[in-house]
C-alpha cells in the first residue's frame, strides 16, 4: 500500500516563482525522502529528513517535517525550467519494509 | 562514473513469452530493488535483495522472478504468468536496506505486442 500521498497532483507556475509540494503519510516513520523524476528517466534522490529533524535545506530546496501531523513539504525557490519534473516523497519505516513511494506531484515551470 | 545500468531501454514481448530485464550496478551496494511504475502512479516494489544469493518478495511479486548470483547484478524476469506486464520498470540500489537513499537506473519500458 502507498504510505505517502503528495498534494497537489499537478502544479504549474512561472519561472522564478516558488513551488511548494506536500506529502502526507499514515504511520510512524524513521525518515522521509524526496526524489525527482524527469520524464522517461529514473528517480534522483534530492533530500532525506529524519524523524527527529524539522527542517532541512539543500541549495534551492527546503524540506520540512511535522511528525505530529504526519506531513512534509518540499519548497523549491526561484524555480527554473529545468525543475520541470515529477516529485515523489518516500517514507522509510525501518525493518524490512524499505521505502514506500507516493504517486507524485507533476511540476511544470513555464518560461 | 559509478551508477546503475538498465538494459534494454525499450522491450517488446509477445503473449506467452518470458523476458528478462538487466540491471547492473558498480556502486558496491549490497541492496538492490525492482519497482514497477504505471502511468501517473508511484513506484510499487516487486522484489528486493539485501545481499548476494538472497532475495525477498515485495508487494507485487506474482508473475515475476529474480536472481542475485553476483553483487553487481539483479536481473528481473517477467514471466507469462504476469497478466498485465506493460509498465516502466525501475531498478535501484542502496548501501544497505536501512536508512539510505536509493540510486536508480533509467528504467526499461516493457510493452506487449
Short mmCIF file of N, CA, C and O in Angstrom, two decimals, chain A residues 1-2 31 33 35 37 40-43 45 48 50 88 92 95-99 101-103, chain B residues 9 35 37 40-43 45 48 59 88 90 97-102 104-107 109:
data_model
loop_
_atom_site.label_atom_id
_atom_site.label_comp_id
_atom_site.label_asym_id
_atom_site.label_seq_id
_atom_site.Cartn_x
_atom_site.Cartn_y
_atom_site.Cartn_z
N UNK A 1 0.86 -1.19 0.00
CA UNK A 1 0.00 0.00 0.00
C UNK A 1 0.89 1.24 0.00
O UNK A 1 2.03 1.18 0.45
N UNK A 2 0.37 2.35 -0.54
CA UNK A 2 1.18 3.55 -0.62
C UNK A 2 1.03 4.32 0.67
O UNK A 2 -0.05 4.71 1.07
N UNK A 31 12.45 8.01 8.52
CA UNK A 31 12.85 9.16 7.73
C UNK A 31 11.92 9.31 6.54
O UNK A 31 11.15 8.39 6.21
N UNK A 33 12.02 10.84 2.44
CA UNK A 33 12.93 11.24 1.38
C UNK A 33 12.12 11.84 0.22
O UNK A 33 10.99 11.44 -0.03
N UNK A 35 12.34 12.61 -3.98
CA UNK A 35 13.00 12.24 -5.21
C UNK A 35 12.39 13.03 -6.36
O UNK A 35 11.21 13.41 -6.32
N UNK A 37 11.86 12.92 -10.69
CA UNK A 37 11.89 12.07 -11.86
C UNK A 37 11.59 12.90 -13.09
O UNK A 37 10.49 13.44 -13.24
N UNK A 40 10.48 9.87 -18.42
CA UNK A 40 11.14 8.72 -19.03
C UNK A 40 12.46 8.33 -18.41
O UNK A 40 13.18 7.51 -18.98
N UNK A 41 12.78 8.89 -17.25
CA UNK A 41 14.05 8.60 -16.60
C UNK A 41 13.85 7.97 -15.24
O UNK A 41 12.72 7.80 -14.77
N UNK A 42 14.95 7.61 -14.58
CA UNK A 42 14.87 7.08 -13.23
C UNK A 42 14.71 8.19 -12.21
O UNK A 42 14.70 9.37 -12.55
N UNK A 43 14.56 7.81 -10.95
CA UNK A 43 14.42 8.80 -9.90
C UNK A 43 15.78 9.24 -9.39
O UNK A 43 16.73 8.45 -9.36
N UNK A 45 17.60 11.05 -6.08
CA UNK A 45 17.41 11.42 -4.68
C UNK A 45 17.74 12.89 -4.48
O UNK A 45 18.78 13.37 -4.93
N UNK A 48 16.97 13.85 2.29
CA UNK A 48 16.46 12.93 3.31
C UNK A 48 16.32 13.70 4.61
O UNK A 48 17.26 14.41 5.01
N UNK A 50 15.25 13.10 8.69
CA UNK A 50 14.99 12.08 9.68
C UNK A 50 13.83 12.49 10.58
O UNK A 50 13.47 13.66 10.67
N UNK A 88 8.47 12.95 -5.93
CA UNK A 88 7.89 11.89 -5.11
C UNK A 88 8.44 11.97 -3.70
O UNK A 88 9.64 12.20 -3.49
N UNK A 92 10.30 5.79 5.03
CA UNK A 92 11.04 4.62 5.47
C UNK A 92 10.67 4.37 6.91
O UNK A 92 10.83 5.24 7.77
N UNK A 95 13.16 -1.62 9.66
CA UNK A 95 12.98 -3.05 9.49
C UNK A 95 13.09 -3.44 8.03
O UNK A 95 13.85 -2.85 7.27
N UNK A 96 12.29 -4.39 7.61
CA UNK A 96 12.38 -4.92 6.25
C UNK A 96 11.45 -4.19 5.28
O UNK A 96 11.39 -4.56 4.12
N UNK A 97 10.76 -3.15 5.74
CA UNK A 97 9.76 -2.50 4.89
C UNK A 97 10.36 -1.70 3.75
O UNK A 97 9.74 -1.52 2.72
N UNK A 98 11.54 -1.17 3.93
CA UNK A 98 12.13 -0.36 2.87
C UNK A 98 11.37 0.93 2.65
O UNK A 98 10.73 1.46 3.55
N UNK A 99 11.45 1.47 1.43
CA UNK A 99 10.80 2.72 1.10
C UNK A 99 9.42 2.48 0.51
O UNK A 99 9.22 1.54 -0.24
N UNK A 101 6.62 4.69 -1.71
CA UNK A 101 6.52 5.91 -2.51
C UNK A 101 5.08 6.35 -2.67
O UNK A 101 4.16 5.53 -2.77
N UNK A 102 4.89 7.68 -2.75
CA UNK A 102 3.60 8.24 -3.10
C UNK A 102 3.45 8.28 -4.62
O UNK A 102 4.31 7.80 -5.36
N UNK A 103 2.35 8.89 -5.08
CA UNK A 103 2.06 8.93 -6.52
C UNK A 103 2.71 10.12 -7.21
O UNK A 103 2.71 10.20 -8.43
N UNK B 9 16.48 -0.30 -23.00
CA UNK B 9 15.63 0.83 -22.62
C UNK B 9 14.17 0.55 -23.00
O UNK B 9 13.25 0.94 -22.29
N UNK B 35 11.28 -2.08 -9.08
CA UNK B 35 9.99 -1.42 -8.93
C UNK B 35 9.26 -1.44 -10.27
O UNK B 35 9.87 -1.43 -11.34
N UNK B 37 6.35 0.92 -12.32
CA UNK B 37 5.68 2.21 -12.33
C UNK B 37 4.68 2.23 -13.47
O UNK B 37 5.04 2.05 -14.63
N UNK B 40 1.14 7.76 -14.22
CA UNK B 40 0.52 8.57 -13.19
C UNK B 40 0.54 7.97 -11.81
O UNK B 40 -0.13 8.46 -10.90
N UNK B 41 1.33 6.92 -11.63
CA UNK B 41 1.37 6.22 -10.34
C UNK B 41 2.74 6.32 -9.71
O UNK B 41 3.73 6.67 -10.36
N UNK B 42 2.78 5.98 -8.45
CA UNK B 42 4.05 5.87 -7.77
C UNK B 42 4.71 4.54 -8.09
O UNK B 42 4.29 3.81 -8.97
N UNK B 43 5.76 4.25 -7.35
CA UNK B 43 6.52 3.02 -7.55
C UNK B 43 5.99 1.92 -6.63
O UNK B 43 5.73 2.16 -5.45
N UNK B 45 6.95 -1.97 -5.23
CA UNK B 45 8.10 -2.86 -5.09
C UNK B 45 7.75 -4.27 -5.54
O UNK B 45 6.78 -4.86 -5.06
N UNK B 48 13.20 -7.40 -3.75
CA UNK B 48 14.41 -6.77 -3.29
C UNK B 48 15.40 -7.82 -2.81
O UNK B 48 15.02 -8.94 -2.48
N UNK B 59 5.67 -6.09 -2.76
CA UNK B 59 4.21 -6.02 -2.72
C UNK B 59 3.52 -6.69 -3.90
O UNK B 59 2.37 -7.11 -3.81
N UNK B 88 6.64 0.58 -16.82
CA UNK B 88 8.01 1.10 -16.76
C UNK B 88 8.65 0.44 -15.55
O UNK B 88 8.13 0.53 -14.44
N UNK B 90 11.85 -0.05 -12.99
CA UNK B 90 12.99 0.67 -12.44
C UNK B 90 13.77 -0.22 -11.48
O UNK B 90 13.19 -0.87 -10.61
N UNK B 97 19.82 -2.00 3.26
CA UNK B 97 18.38 -1.78 3.23
C UNK B 97 17.92 -0.93 4.41
O UNK B 97 16.75 -0.81 4.67
N UNK B 98 18.84 -0.32 5.07
CA UNK B 98 18.48 0.54 6.19
C UNK B 98 18.15 1.95 5.73
O UNK B 98 17.58 2.17 4.67
N UNK B 99 18.57 2.92 6.53
CA UNK B 99 18.20 4.30 6.29
C UNK B 99 19.16 4.92 5.28
O UNK B 99 20.05 5.67 5.64
N UNK B 100 18.99 4.60 4.02
CA UNK B 100 19.88 5.09 2.98
C UNK B 100 19.08 5.51 1.78
O UNK B 100 18.07 4.89 1.46
N UNK B 101 19.50 6.54 1.06
CA UNK B 101 18.82 6.87 -0.19
C UNK B 101 19.09 5.79 -1.22
O UNK B 101 20.10 5.08 -1.15
N UNK B 102 18.19 5.66 -2.17
CA UNK B 102 18.33 4.69 -3.23
C UNK B 102 18.77 5.39 -4.51
O UNK B 102 18.38 6.52 -4.79
N UNK B 104 18.87 5.07 -8.65
CA UNK B 104 18.05 4.44 -9.66
C UNK B 104 18.73 4.39 -11.02
O UNK B 104 19.50 5.29 -11.39
N UNK B 105 18.39 3.34 -11.78
CA UNK B 105 18.72 3.30 -13.19
C UNK B 105 17.70 4.10 -13.98
O UNK B 105 16.75 4.65 -13.41
N UNK B 106 17.86 4.14 -15.30
CA UNK B 106 16.96 4.93 -16.15
C UNK B 106 15.78 4.15 -16.68
O UNK B 106 15.03 4.65 -17.51
N UNK B 107 15.61 2.93 -16.22
CA UNK B 107 14.39 2.21 -16.48
C UNK B 107 14.35 1.45 -17.80
O UNK B 107 15.12 1.71 -18.73
N UNK B 109 11.22 0.22 -20.45
CA UNK B 109 9.79 0.27 -20.75
C UNK B 109 9.41 -0.99 -21.50
O UNK B 109 9.91 -1.25 -22.59
#
